[in-house]
Coordinates of C-alpha atoms and ligand atoms in Angstrom, one line a residue:
M89 CA 29.7 197.1 -11.8
K90 CA 29.1 193.3 -12.9
E91 CA 32.0 191.1 -13.7
S92 CA 32.3 190.5 -17.3
R93 CA 33.6 187.7 -19.4
T94 CA 34.5 187.7 -23.3
L95 CA 33.8 184.8 -25.2
L96 CA 36.0 184.0 -28.2
I97 CA 34.0 182.1 -30.7
R98 CA 36.3 180.6 -33.4
Y99 CA 35.0 179.3 -36.8
D100 CA 37.0 177.5 -39.7
E101 CA 35.5 176.6 -42.9
I102 CA 33.6 180.0 -43.4
G103 CA 37.1 181.2 -43.8
L104 CA 37.1 179.2 -47.0
K105 CA 34.3 181.0 -48.8
G106 CA 35.8 183.8 -50.4
K107 CA 33.4 186.5 -51.5
N108 CA 30.5 184.9 -49.6
R109 CA 32.4 185.1 -46.4
K110 CA 30.6 188.0 -45.0
Y111 CA 27.1 186.2 -45.5
F112 CA 28.3 183.2 -43.6
E113 CA 29.8 185.2 -40.6
N114 CA 26.5 187.3 -40.6
R115 CA 24.4 183.9 -40.7
L116 CA 26.6 182.6 -37.7
A117 CA 26.6 185.4 -35.7
R118 CA 22.9 185.6 -35.9
N119 CA 22.6 181.7 -34.9
I120 CA 24.7 182.6 -32.1
R121 CA 22.3 185.2 -31.0
Y122 CA 19.5 183.0 -31.1
A123 CA 21.2 180.0 -29.2
L124 CA 21.9 182.9 -26.2
K125 CA 18.5 184.7 -26.6
E126 CA 17.5 183.5 -23.1
I127 CA 20.5 184.9 -21.7
E128 CA 20.5 188.5 -20.5
G129 CA 22.9 191.2 -21.6
V130 CA 24.8 189.0 -24.1
R131 CA 26.6 191.0 -27.0
I132 CA 28.0 189.6 -29.9
E133 CA 30.1 191.3 -32.1
K134 CA 32.4 190.3 -35.2
V135 CA 36.1 191.4 -35.0
H136 CA 38.7 190.4 -37.6
G137 CA 38.0 186.7 -38.4
R138 CA 36.3 185.8 -34.9
I139 CA 33.2 186.4 -33.1
L140 CA 33.4 188.1 -29.7
G141 CA 30.6 187.6 -26.8
R142 CA 30.4 189.7 -24.0
V143 CA 28.4 188.0 -21.3
D144 CA 27.9 188.3 -17.5
R145 CA 30.6 185.9 -15.7
K146 CA 28.1 183.7 -13.9
D147 CA 26.5 183.0 -17.5
A148 CA 29.9 182.4 -19.1
D149 CA 29.7 178.4 -18.9
E150 CA 26.3 178.2 -19.7
C151 CA 26.9 180.1 -22.8
V152 CA 29.8 177.7 -23.9
Q153 CA 27.6 174.8 -23.1
R154 CA 24.6 176.4 -25.6
L155 CA 27.2 177.3 -28.3
T156 CA 28.5 173.6 -28.4
F157 CA 25.5 173.1 -30.1
V158 CA 25.8 175.5 -32.9
P159 CA 27.1 174.3 -36.1
G160 CA 29.9 176.4 -37.8
I161 CA 31.9 177.1 -34.6
A162 CA 35.2 175.2 -34.3
S163 CA 36.2 176.1 -30.9
I164 CA 35.2 178.4 -27.8
S165 CA 37.1 180.1 -25.1
I166 CA 36.2 182.1 -21.8
G167 CA 38.3 185.0 -21.7
V168 CA 38.6 188.0 -19.2
S169 CA 39.7 191.6 -20.3
M170 CA 42.6 193.0 -18.0
E171 CA 45.7 195.5 -17.8
P172 CA 48.6 193.8 -20.1
D173 CA 50.7 193.2 -16.9
F174 CA 52.4 190.1 -16.8
D175 CA 52.1 189.3 -13.0
K176 CA 48.2 189.7 -13.3
M177 CA 48.1 187.8 -16.6
A178 CA 50.2 184.9 -14.7
E179 CA 47.9 185.1 -11.7
W180 CA 44.8 184.4 -13.7
G181 CA 46.6 181.7 -15.4
I182 CA 47.7 180.0 -12.3
G183 CA 44.1 180.4 -11.0
L184 CA 42.7 178.2 -14.0
I185 CA 45.7 175.7 -13.8
R186 CA 45.6 174.9 -10.2
P187 CA 42.4 173.1 -9.9
K188 CA 43.2 170.9 -12.9
L189 CA 46.6 169.9 -11.4
D190 CA 45.0 169.3 -8.1
N191 CA 42.9 167.0 -10.0
L192 CA 45.2 165.4 -12.4
G193 CA 48.5 165.3 -10.5
Q194 CA 50.4 166.7 -13.5
L195 CA 49.7 169.0 -16.5
K196 CA 51.4 170.0 -19.6
F197 CA 50.9 173.5 -20.5
C198 CA 52.1 176.5 -22.5
V199 CA 51.3 180.3 -23.2
R200 CA 50.4 181.4 -26.6
T201 CA 50.3 185.0 -27.5
R202 CA 48.7 187.2 -30.0
R203 CA 49.9 190.8 -30.2
S204 CA 48.2 192.9 -32.7
N205 CA 49.0 196.1 -30.7
K206 CA 52.7 196.9 -32.1
L207 CA 53.3 199.6 -29.6
F208 CA 53.4 197.0 -26.9
P209 CA 57.1 196.9 -25.9
S210 CA 57.7 192.8 -25.7
T211 CA 57.2 190.5 -28.5
S212 CA 54.7 187.7 -28.4
T213 CA 57.4 185.0 -27.9
E214 CA 58.8 187.4 -24.8
I215 CA 55.4 187.8 -23.4
D216 CA 54.8 184.1 -23.7
F217 CA 57.9 183.5 -21.5
E218 CA 57.3 186.1 -18.9
V219 CA 54.1 184.9 -18.3
G220 CA 54.6 181.2 -18.6
S221 CA 57.8 181.4 -16.4
R222 CA 56.0 183.0 -13.7
I223 CA 53.1 180.4 -13.8
M224 CA 55.9 177.6 -13.4
K225 CA 57.4 179.2 -10.7
A226 CA 53.9 178.9 -8.8
L227 CA 53.1 175.4 -10.0
S228 CA 55.9 173.1 -11.1
Y229 CA 56.5 171.7 -7.7
K230 CA 52.9 170.4 -8.1
G231 CA 53.8 168.4 -11.6
L232 CA 53.3 171.3 -14.1
S233 CA 55.4 171.2 -16.9
V234 CA 55.9 173.3 -20.1
D235 CA 55.2 171.4 -23.5
I236 CA 54.3 173.4 -26.5
K237 CA 53.5 170.7 -28.8
R238 CA 51.4 168.5 -26.5
A239 CA 50.0 171.1 -24.1
E240 CA 46.9 169.9 -22.2
F241 CA 46.2 173.5 -21.3
V242 CA 46.8 176.6 -23.4
L243 CA 46.7 180.0 -21.8
E244 CA 45.9 182.1 -24.7
I245 CA 46.7 186.1 -24.5
E246 CA 45.7 188.5 -27.0
I247 CA 47.0 192.0 -26.9
G248 CA 45.0 194.2 -29.2
P249 CA 45.2 198.0 -29.5
Q250 CA 41.8 198.4 -27.4
E251 CA 42.2 195.7 -24.6
T252 CA 44.0 192.7 -23.7
L253 CA 42.3 189.5 -23.0
V254 CA 43.2 186.2 -21.4
F255 CA 41.5 183.0 -22.5
D256 CA 41.0 179.8 -20.8
N257 CA 41.4 176.5 -22.7
R258 CA 39.6 175.9 -26.0
V259 CA 36.2 173.9 -25.7
P260 CA 35.7 172.2 -29.3
G261 CA 32.5 173.0 -31.4
L262 CA 30.4 170.9 -33.7
R263 CA 32.3 172.7 -36.8
G264 CA 30.7 172.5 -40.1
L265 CA 28.4 175.4 -41.6
P266 CA 26.1 177.6 -39.9
V267 CA 22.5 176.6 -40.1
G268 CA 20.7 178.5 -43.0
S269 CA 23.4 178.8 -45.2
S270 CA 22.5 175.3 -47.3
G271 CA 18.8 175.7 -47.7
Q272 CA 16.2 173.2 -46.2
V273 CA 15.8 169.3 -46.6
L274 CA 13.2 166.8 -45.2
S275 CA 14.6 164.1 -43.0
L276 CA 12.7 160.5 -43.0
L277 CA 13.0 160.2 -38.8
S278 CA 12.4 156.8 -37.6
G279 CA 12.6 155.9 -33.7
G280 CA 16.0 154.0 -34.6
I281 CA 19.7 154.9 -34.2
D282 CA 20.6 155.7 -37.6
S283 CA 18.3 158.7 -38.8
P284 CA 18.9 161.0 -35.9
V285 CA 22.6 160.7 -36.6
S286 CA 21.9 161.3 -40.8
T287 CA 19.7 164.4 -39.9
L288 CA 22.5 166.0 -38.0
K289 CA 25.1 165.4 -40.4
L290 CA 23.0 167.7 -42.6
I291 CA 22.2 170.3 -40.2
A292 CA 26.0 170.4 -39.4
R293 CA 26.5 171.1 -43.2
G294 CA 24.2 174.4 -42.7
C295 CA 20.9 173.3 -43.8
R296 CA 17.7 173.6 -41.7
V297 CA 16.4 170.1 -41.6
H298 CA 12.5 169.3 -41.0
S299 CA 11.6 165.8 -40.6
V300 CA 8.7 163.3 -41.2
F301 CA 7.9 160.2 -39.2
F302 CA 5.7 157.6 -40.7
D303 CA 3.2 156.6 -38.0
N304 CA 1.3 153.2 -37.5
R305 CA 0.0 153.8 -33.9
T306 CA -3.2 151.6 -34.7
F307 CA -0.9 148.6 -34.9
L308 CA 2.0 149.7 -32.7
G309 CA 0.4 152.1 -30.2
R310 CA 1.7 155.6 -29.5
G311 CA 5.2 154.6 -28.1
G312 CA 7.1 155.1 -31.6
Y313 CA 5.5 158.6 -32.0
D314 CA 6.4 159.6 -28.6
K315 CA 10.1 158.5 -29.0
V316 CA 10.4 160.2 -32.4
V317 CA 8.8 163.8 -31.0
R318 CA 11.6 163.5 -28.2
L319 CA 14.3 162.7 -30.7
A320 CA 13.1 165.6 -32.8
H321 CA 13.4 168.1 -29.9
I322 CA 16.7 167.0 -29.1
L323 CA 17.8 167.5 -32.9
N324 CA 16.2 170.9 -33.2
R325 CA 18.4 172.1 -30.4
Y326 CA 21.1 172.2 -32.9
Q327 CA 19.2 174.5 -35.2
G328 CA 16.0 176.0 -34.0
G329 CA 12.9 176.6 -36.5
G330 CA 12.5 172.8 -37.4
K331 CA 9.1 171.0 -38.0
L332 CA 8.2 167.5 -37.6
Y333 CA 5.5 166.0 -39.9
V334 CA 3.9 163.3 -38.7
I335 CA 1.9 160.9 -41.5
P336 CA -0.7 158.2 -40.5
F337 CA 0.8 155.3 -42.5
Q338 CA -1.4 152.3 -41.5
D339 CA -3.9 152.3 -44.2
I340 CA -1.1 152.0 -47.0
Q341 CA 0.5 149.2 -44.9
V342 CA -2.6 147.4 -44.9
A343 CA -3.4 147.7 -48.5
I344 CA 0.2 146.6 -49.4
R345 CA -0.2 143.6 -47.1
D346 CA -3.4 142.7 -48.7
Y347 CA -2.9 143.2 -52.3
C348 CA 1.1 143.0 -53.1
S349 CA 3.6 140.2 -52.7
D350 CA 4.6 139.3 -49.5
A351 CA 8.6 139.6 -50.3
N352 CA 8.3 143.1 -51.9
R353 CA 6.3 144.3 -48.8
V354 CA 9.2 146.5 -47.1
V355 CA 10.5 148.0 -50.4
L356 CA 6.8 148.8 -51.2
Y357 CA 6.3 150.8 -47.9
R358 CA 9.8 152.5 -48.5
R359 CA 8.7 153.6 -52.1
M360 CA 5.3 155.0 -50.6
M361 CA 7.6 156.8 -47.7
Y362 CA 9.7 158.5 -50.4
R363 CA 6.7 159.5 -52.5
I364 CA 4.9 161.1 -49.7
A365 CA 8.1 162.7 -48.1
C366 CA 9.2 164.0 -52.0
A367 CA 5.6 165.7 -52.2
L368 CA 5.8 167.1 -48.7
A369 CA 9.4 168.4 -49.2
E370 CA 8.2 170.1 -52.5
S371 CA 5.1 171.9 -50.8
K372 CA 7.7 172.9 -47.8
N373 CA 10.3 174.5 -49.8
C374 CA 12.8 171.4 -49.0
Q375 CA 15.4 170.6 -51.7
G376 CA 16.3 167.1 -50.7
L377 CA 15.5 164.2 -48.7
V378 CA 17.7 162.5 -45.9
T379 CA 17.7 159.0 -44.7
G380 CA 19.5 157.0 -42.2
E381 CA 20.4 154.0 -44.8
S382 CA 23.6 152.4 -44.6
L383 CA 24.7 150.0 -47.6
G384 CA 23.9 146.3 -46.7
Q385 CA 22.9 147.0 -43.0
V386 CA 19.5 145.4 -43.6
A387 CA 17.6 143.7 -46.8
S388 CA 16.1 147.1 -47.4
Q389 CA 19.4 148.6 -48.2
T390 CA 21.1 146.7 -51.1
L391 CA 22.2 148.5 -53.9
E392 CA 19.0 147.2 -55.9
N393 CA 16.7 148.2 -53.1
L394 CA 17.9 151.6 -52.6
A395 CA 17.8 152.1 -56.5
A396 CA 14.2 150.8 -56.3
V397 CA 13.3 153.4 -53.9
S398 CA 15.3 156.4 -55.1
C399 CA 13.6 155.9 -58.6
V400 CA 10.3 157.0 -57.4
V401 CA 11.4 160.6 -56.6
P402 CA 12.9 163.1 -58.7
M403 CA 14.5 164.8 -55.7
S404 CA 18.2 164.2 -54.3
V405 CA 18.1 161.7 -51.5
F406 CA 21.1 162.3 -49.1
R407 CA 22.2 159.4 -47.3
P408 CA 25.2 160.5 -45.3
L409 CA 25.6 157.2 -43.5
I410 CA 26.0 154.9 -46.4
G411 CA 29.5 154.1 -46.0
M412 CA 29.6 153.9 -42.0
N413 CA 29.5 150.8 -39.9
K414 CA 26.9 150.4 -36.9
Q415 CA 29.8 150.9 -34.4
E416 CA 30.5 154.3 -35.8
I417 CA 26.9 155.2 -35.9
I418 CA 26.2 154.4 -32.4
A419 CA 29.4 156.4 -31.2
Q420 CA 28.0 159.5 -33.1
A421 CA 24.6 158.9 -31.6
K422 CA 26.2 158.6 -28.3
L423 CA 28.0 162.2 -28.9
I424 CA 25.0 163.7 -30.0
G425 CA 22.6 162.6 -27.2
T426 CA 20.1 160.5 -29.1
Y427 CA 21.4 157.1 -28.4
D428 CA 19.5 156.4 -25.2
I429 CA 16.2 157.2 -26.8
S430 CA 16.8 155.2 -29.9
I431 CA 17.4 152.1 -28.0
E432 CA 14.2 152.4 -26.2
P433 CA 12.3 149.2 -27.4
Q434 CA 9.4 150.2 -29.7
P435 CA 9.3 148.8 -33.2
D436 CA 9.1 150.6 -36.1
C437 CA 6.3 150.5 -38.9
C438 CA 8.8 148.8 -41.4
S439 CA 8.6 145.7 -39.2
V440 CA 4.8 145.5 -39.3
F441 CA 3.8 142.5 -41.3
M442 CA 7.4 141.6 -41.8
P443 CA 7.5 138.8 -44.4
D444 CA 9.6 135.7 -43.7
H445 CA 11.9 136.3 -46.8
P446 CA 12.3 139.8 -47.9
A447 CA 13.5 140.6 -51.2
T448 CA 17.1 141.7 -51.2
R449 CA 17.1 142.4 -54.8
S450 CA 13.5 143.6 -55.8
K451 CA 12.9 144.0 -59.5
I452 CA 11.4 147.6 -60.7
Q453 CA 8.9 145.8 -63.0
E454 CA 7.6 143.5 -60.3
L455 CA 7.1 146.3 -57.8
E456 CA 5.2 148.4 -60.3
A457 CA 3.3 145.4 -61.2
D458 CA 2.5 145.1 -57.4
E459 CA 1.7 149.0 -57.0
K460 CA -1.1 148.6 -59.7
C461 CA -3.0 146.1 -57.5
F462 CA -4.0 149.1 -55.1
P463 CA -5.0 152.6 -55.2
W464 CA -1.7 154.3 -54.1
E465 CA -2.5 157.6 -55.1
D466 CA -5.9 157.9 -53.1
L467 CA -4.2 156.2 -49.7
M468 CA -1.4 158.9 -50.3
A469 CA -3.4 162.0 -50.9
R470 CA -5.6 161.1 -47.8
A471 CA -2.4 160.2 -45.7
M472 CA -1.0 163.8 -46.8
D473 CA -4.6 165.4 -45.6
A474 CA -4.3 164.0 -42.2
V475 CA -0.7 165.0 -41.4
E476 CA 0.0 166.5 -38.0
T477 CA 2.6 169.5 -38.0
I478 CA 4.7 169.8 -34.8
N479 CA 6.4 173.0 -34.5
L480 CA 9.7 172.0 -32.5
D481 CA 10.6 175.5 -31.1
E482 CA 7.5 175.0 -29.0
P483 CA 8.4 173.0 -25.8
G484 CA 7.4 169.2 -26.1
Ligands
ATP274 P1 17.0 153.5 -37.9 O1 18.0 153.0 -36.9 O2 17.3 154.8 -38.4 O3 15.4 153.3 -37.9 P2 17.1 151.3 -39.9 O4 18.6 150.8 -39.8 O5 16.5 150.7 -38.5 O6 17.3 152.7 -39.5 P3 15.2 151.0 -41.8 O7 14.3 150.7 -40.6 O8 15.4 150.3 -42.8 O9 16.8 150.9 -41.1 O10 15.2 152.6 -42.2 C1 16.1 153.2 -42.8 C2 15.7 154.6 -42.8 O11 14.5 154.7 -43.7 C3 15.8 155.1 -41.6 O12 17.2 155.6 -41.4 C4 15.0 156.5 -41.8 O13 15.5 157.5 -42.6 C5 13.9 155.7 -42.8 N1 12.8 155.3 -42.0 C6 12.4 154.0 -41.8 N2 11.3 154.1 -40.9 C7 10.7 155.5 -41.0 C8 9.6 155.8 -40.3 N3 8.5 154.9 -39.8 N4 9.3 157.0 -40.4 C9 10.3 157.9 -41.2 N5 11.4 157.5 -41.7 C10 11.6 156.0 -41.6
MG275 MG1 14.4 151.8 -38.4

């Protein structure tokens, strides 16, 4: 018979959802099944406020790795089902701790037991002691110590009515809410550092996030496009089911260059991006836009200029990075795996025909006057007709 492992998948915020709790749990269980769909023989069960996964031993690490991408999960541990025998449980713990000790030279640990089978003759504190002291006897000479508050390794034991499980340390999850539980939004994804981070922020709040990229390959080549496609695929690993829409933007930029005032150019680009994104979002059932804007980061992100772009769309605009500084954003980009691609040198279309002195406090009336000078509705309709749709579930 194959050796199996049990994954203990914990979630937290879902627990606050009162009557909707079932809905969130079912959604999370579904997303977990989807994330593990390529792994044969996985069984996912919901049991008393947790989700258990039954998997083949050889696949356990791969499953945990995949689950670290699933929003809504607080932590994951790999466990094994065994007889409730102190020697056997301790032996298992020793096997897990020994290689860590060999690596680190010393380690603080503790045992934590939950006993829902009240017929079991020892209390949870007694079990902690029995198993913990056996492990100490075997490994204290190597530098192992017990520290309940600051343990670097926690051996968890669950004595349930049907089975006893012993779990390895917890691997942290993304937390947040399961994707699909908060509706859909559309993210303005450039190839920069910021917008992939803002996209993931909304994914981790339970949204399915589609993306739109404004492409000017006539002036900049295909490099920016290739970069955004790769970024979008990485982000889609956290959700599945995402789409990337690519809108040709060069004709609009040329018209703005030729007919509008130089200082307003970048804000005028942005107003066109917002309008197109909003129309696209409405047609794709998305309830808001997401951008990577952060207050004061560049000339187009002053309070005045942010207001001058938001006012062209009758839709919520989410700016999850608004109060973050660049160092914090970079740290998150590294964590989610988009940073290395983002820093590849490819200019964004906002930098095309960049004026020497971009307006930092553009006036709505001046912007509207500029927009009377070129047929933006026609250009917008043409750009939208030429949209390219990329299904991110298909390999890039
Ligand atoms: P990023 O690092 O995300 O590119 P940034 O600091 O370079 O951001 P801007 O270039 O001013 O700032 O862009 C601000 C936001 O506008 C981006 O985070 C993104 O949401 C959106 N944006 C900018 N350029 C594009 C584009 N070509 N396609 C789609 N969205 C864009
Ligand atoms: Mg940018």
